[in-house]
């Protein structure tokens, strides 16, 4: 794989800890590539919850899952998802994470920025991103990981990235391991932060 393909690194590092039957969350479903990766890793007995504010993004995610033999559920209830295995798609802001998902999360993925090919104004934003990540960190189980891909090139992306970096690099080292992966010879390339809650 090309060395600088940051999203692929995020997948590899999450796949390493995910097991069949796990619970995983995609905070930014977009075109569904990350959601499908999680769904494949947790298998038919696992649960994946994917958020996006745009109906168009969730439709693309649902299509991707369906093409891979999944039956995604558009979760329209105003309550937590059930214990039943499945891929639950939620149209709304990821700051509602705790309303829909309980503890014992094995993995959280957040691929920031805007929907590829979509409206660049509909981008993730610093305050909601940080709040959703805080909730995700609280819900992770021991050994669980959160992977955040930051795109500093778009408007507001650099500031959002700085806030995410501050949040994750401030986690206490007795309880967390945190990795920061950057493309060393390109200043506006995406970069990755991965936090693992120690066993
Ligand atoms: C870079 S894309 C995600 C790419 C995606 N994970 C994939 O695999 O194709 C970012 C997505 O975040 C969504 N988004 C922006 N703000 C959000 C929010 N507050 N809550 C949930 N999703 C949000 C956008 O609509 C967009 O689809």
Short mmCIF file of C-alpha atoms and ligand atoms in Angstrom, two decimals:
data_model
loop_
_atom_site.label_atom_id
_atom_site.label_comp_id
_atom_site.label_asym_id
_atom_site.label_seq_id
_atom_site.Cartn_x
_atom_site.Cartn_y
_atom_site.Cartn_z
CA UNK A 1 0.00 0.00 0.00
CA UNK A 2 1.28 3.55 -0.69
CA UNK A 3 3.04 4.64 2.47
CA UNK A 4 1.14 7.92 2.78
CA UNK A 5 -2.38 6.50 2.40
CA UNK A 6 -3.44 7.63 5.85
CA UNK A 7 -6.99 6.23 5.77
CA UNK A 8 -5.63 2.75 5.05
CA UNK A 9 -3.42 3.05 8.14
CA UNK A 10 -6.48 3.95 10.20
CA UNK A 11 -8.23 0.82 8.91
CA UNK A 12 -5.25 -1.41 9.64
CA UNK A 13 -4.91 -0.09 13.18
CA UNK A 14 -8.60 -0.55 13.96
CA UNK A 15 -8.84 -3.99 12.33
CA UNK A 16 -6.06 -5.08 14.63
CA UNK A 17 -8.30 -4.76 17.72
CA UNK A 18 -11.74 -5.51 16.28
CA UNK A 19 -13.22 -8.98 16.84
CA UNK A 20 -16.41 -10.69 15.60
CA UNK A 21 -19.37 -9.55 17.71
CA UNK A 22 -17.86 -6.19 18.70
CA UNK A 23 -19.53 -2.79 18.79
CA UNK A 24 -17.96 -0.05 16.63
CA UNK A 25 -18.88 3.50 15.63
CA UNK A 26 -18.25 5.60 12.56
CA UNK A 27 -18.75 9.26 13.52
CA UNK A 28 -18.71 10.46 9.89
CA UNK A 29 -20.23 7.90 7.52
CA UNK A 30 -19.72 9.86 4.26
CA UNK A 31 -19.48 7.39 1.41
CA UNK A 32 -19.42 4.45 3.80
CA UNK A 33 -15.93 3.11 3.23
CA UNK A 34 -15.03 3.28 6.93
CA UNK A 35 -18.45 1.93 7.93
CA UNK A 36 -18.01 -1.08 5.65
CA UNK A 37 -14.53 -1.73 7.04
CA UNK A 38 -16.01 -1.79 10.56
CA UNK A 39 -18.90 -3.99 9.47
CA UNK A 40 -16.52 -6.50 7.90
CA UNK A 41 -14.36 -6.54 11.03
CA UNK A 42 -17.20 -7.10 13.53
CA UNK A 43 -18.95 -9.63 11.28
CA UNK A 44 -22.59 -10.63 11.23
CA UNK A 45 -22.74 -10.91 15.03
CA UNK A 46 -21.41 -7.41 15.63
CA UNK A 47 -22.93 -3.96 15.66
CA UNK A 48 -21.86 -0.84 13.78
CA UNK A 49 -23.39 2.58 14.28
CA UNK A 50 -22.70 5.26 11.67
CA UNK A 51 -23.62 8.93 11.94
CA UNK A 52 -23.85 11.60 9.26
CA UNK A 53 -25.72 14.89 9.08
CA UNK A 54 -26.41 14.41 5.36
CA UNK A 55 -29.09 12.05 4.08
CA UNK A 56 -27.12 11.79 0.82
CA UNK A 57 -24.12 10.41 2.69
CA UNK A 58 -26.17 7.82 4.56
CA UNK A 59 -27.81 6.74 1.30
CA UNK A 60 -24.35 6.15 -0.19
CA UNK A 61 -23.29 4.27 2.94
CA UNK A 62 -26.43 2.12 2.83
CA UNK A 63 -25.81 1.35 -0.84
CA UNK A 64 -22.22 0.32 -0.13
CA UNK A 65 -23.29 -1.94 2.73
CA UNK A 66 -26.11 -3.47 0.69
CA UNK A 67 -23.74 -4.20 -2.19
CA UNK A 68 -21.65 -6.16 0.28
CA UNK A 69 -24.60 -8.25 1.42
CA UNK A 70 -25.51 -6.21 4.53
CA UNK A 71 -28.97 -5.00 5.42
CA UNK A 72 -28.43 -1.57 6.96
CA UNK A 73 -31.05 -0.20 9.32
CA UNK A 74 -31.93 3.50 9.20
CA UNK A 75 -32.34 4.08 12.93
CA UNK A 76 -35.15 6.61 13.32
CA UNK A 77 -35.94 6.02 17.00
CA UNK A 78 -34.97 8.63 19.56
CA UNK A 79 -33.39 6.00 21.80
CA UNK A 80 -30.36 3.73 22.06
CA UNK A 81 -29.82 1.13 19.36
CA UNK A 82 -30.82 -2.41 20.40
CA UNK A 83 -28.46 -5.23 21.40
CA UNK A 84 -29.26 -6.97 18.12
CA UNK A 85 -26.44 -7.31 15.57
CA UNK A 86 -26.58 -5.00 12.56
CA UNK A 87 -25.43 -1.80 10.88
CA UNK A 88 -27.40 1.16 12.21
CA UNK A 89 -27.37 4.43 10.25
CA UNK A 90 -28.29 7.60 12.11
CA UNK A 91 -28.94 10.92 10.39
CA UNK A 92 -27.83 13.54 12.87
CA UNK A 93 -24.91 15.12 14.59
CA UNK A 94 -22.31 12.81 16.13
CA UNK A 95 -22.58 14.74 19.40
CA UNK A 96 -25.64 12.53 19.99
CA UNK A 97 -23.34 9.51 20.29
CA UNK A 98 -24.09 8.85 23.96
CA UNK A 99 -27.82 8.96 23.36
CA UNK A 100 -27.61 6.03 20.94
CA UNK A 101 -24.64 3.98 22.09
CA UNK A 102 -23.64 2.58 25.47
CA UNK A 103 -20.19 1.65 26.77
CA UNK A 104 -17.93 -1.21 25.64
CA UNK A 105 -17.14 0.30 22.28
CA UNK A 106 -14.18 -1.46 20.67
CA UNK A 107 -13.51 1.08 17.94
CA UNK A 108 -14.39 4.60 16.87
CA UNK A 109 -13.46 6.02 13.48
CA UNK A 110 -13.76 9.66 12.47
CA UNK A 111 -12.74 10.75 9.01
CA UNK A 112 -13.08 14.54 9.20
CA UNK A 113 -13.75 17.12 6.52
CA UNK A 114 -16.49 17.04 3.87
CA UNK A 115 -18.20 14.40 1.77
CA UNK A 116 -15.97 13.68 -1.24
CA UNK A 117 -17.75 15.09 -4.30
CA UNK A 118 -20.30 16.78 -2.02
CA UNK A 119 -20.85 20.27 -0.62
CA UNK A 120 -17.56 21.52 0.94
CA UNK A 121 -19.62 23.75 3.26
CA UNK A 122 -21.06 20.68 4.97
CA UNK A 123 -17.85 19.93 6.76
CA UNK A 124 -17.12 18.69 10.25
CA UNK A 125 -16.50 21.51 12.70
CA UNK A 126 -14.16 21.92 15.63
CA UNK A 127 -16.65 22.15 18.51
CA UNK A 128 -18.91 19.24 17.55
CA UNK A 129 -15.95 17.09 16.52
CA UNK A 130 -14.21 17.58 19.86
CA UNK A 131 -17.42 16.88 21.80
CA UNK A 132 -18.13 13.68 19.82
CA UNK A 133 -14.54 12.48 20.29
CA UNK A 134 -14.74 13.15 24.04
CA UNK A 135 -17.86 10.98 24.23
CA UNK A 136 -16.21 8.28 22.14
CA UNK A 137 -13.19 8.20 24.44
CA UNK A 138 -15.47 7.75 27.45
CA UNK A 139 -17.28 4.84 25.82
CA UNK A 140 -14.24 2.90 24.60
CA UNK A 141 -13.53 -0.39 26.35
CA UNK A 142 -10.05 -1.33 27.55
CA UNK A 143 -7.98 -2.24 24.51
CA UNK A 144 -10.36 -0.26 22.30
CA UNK A 145 -9.08 2.28 19.76
CA UNK A 146 -10.17 5.57 18.25
CA UNK A 147 -8.76 6.63 14.87
CA UNK A 148 -9.19 10.19 13.63
CA UNK A 149 -8.11 11.30 10.17
CA UNK A 150 -7.64 15.07 9.89
CA UNK A 151 -7.64 17.09 6.67
CA UNK A 152 -5.87 20.38 7.36
CA UNK A 153 -6.24 21.67 3.78
CA UNK A 154 -9.84 22.90 3.81
CA UNK A 155 -11.25 25.97 5.53
CA UNK A 156 -11.23 25.40 9.29
CA UNK A 157 -9.44 22.06 8.90
CA UNK A 158 -6.14 23.18 10.40
CA UNK A 159 -7.84 24.59 13.52
CA UNK A 160 -10.01 21.50 13.88
CA UNK A 161 -6.92 19.32 13.57
CA UNK A 162 -5.10 21.34 16.20
CA UNK A 163 -8.01 20.90 18.62
CA UNK A 164 -8.16 17.14 17.99
CA UNK A 165 -4.39 16.89 18.47
CA UNK A 166 -4.62 18.83 21.73
CA UNK A 167 -7.44 16.60 22.99
CA UNK A 168 -5.73 13.30 22.21
CA UNK A 169 -2.19 14.30 23.09
CA UNK A 170 -3.50 15.47 26.47
CA UNK A 171 -4.73 11.99 27.43
CA UNK A 172 -2.81 10.66 30.47
CA UNK A 173 -0.10 8.22 29.44
CA UNK A 174 -0.82 5.83 32.33
CA UNK A 175 -4.23 5.05 30.80
CA UNK A 176 -3.79 5.74 27.07
CA UNK A 177 -1.37 5.16 24.22
CA UNK A 178 -1.62 7.80 21.51
CA UNK A 179 -0.07 7.67 18.07
CA UNK A 180 0.29 10.68 15.74
CA UNK A 181 1.11 9.75 12.14
CA UNK A 182 2.02 12.51 9.68
CA UNK A 183 3.33 12.72 6.14
CA UNK A 184 6.67 14.29 6.96
CA UNK A 185 7.36 15.98 3.64
CA UNK A 186 3.93 17.49 2.85
CA UNK A 187 2.45 20.09 5.17
CA UNK A 188 -1.22 19.94 4.06
CA UNK A 189 -1.52 16.17 3.71
CA UNK A 190 -4.07 14.38 5.92
CA UNK A 191 -2.75 13.03 9.18
CA UNK A 192 -3.86 10.41 11.66
CA UNK A 193 -4.28 10.25 15.41
CA UNK A 194 -5.02 6.95 17.11
CA UNK A 195 -5.77 6.58 20.82
CA UNK A 196 -5.87 3.21 22.56
CA UNK A 197 -7.28 2.76 26.06
CA UNK A 198 -4.75 0.63 27.93
CA UNK A 199 -5.78 -2.80 29.25
C1 LIG B 1 -14.67 13.05 4.91
S1 LIG B 1 -16.37 12.62 4.98
C2 LIG B 1 -16.32 11.00 5.69
C3 LIG B 1 -15.81 9.95 4.76
C4 LIG B 1 -16.30 8.57 5.11
N1 LIG B 1 -15.97 8.13 6.42
C5 LIG B 1 -16.04 7.51 4.06
O1 LIG B 1 -15.56 6.42 4.40
O2 LIG B 1 -16.36 7.76 2.89
C6 LIG B 1 -17.00 13.56 6.33
C7 LIG B 1 -18.48 13.40 6.58
O3 LIG B 1 -18.78 13.97 7.85
C8 LIG B 1 -20.10 14.42 7.81
N2 LIG B 1 -20.35 15.34 8.94
C9 LIG B 1 -20.04 16.64 9.02
N3 LIG B 1 -20.41 17.15 10.22
C10 LIG B 1 -20.98 16.13 10.91
C11 LIG B 1 -21.58 16.03 12.20
N4 LIG B 1 -21.63 17.07 13.02
N5 LIG B 1 -22.08 14.82 12.59
C12 LIG B 1 -22.01 13.74 11.73
N6 LIG B 1 -21.46 13.79 10.49
C13 LIG B 1 -20.95 14.97 10.08
C14 LIG B 1 -20.22 15.05 6.44
O4 LIG B 1 -21.56 15.16 6.05
C15 LIG B 1 -19.40 14.09 5.58
O5 LIG B 1 -20.20 13.15 4.94
#
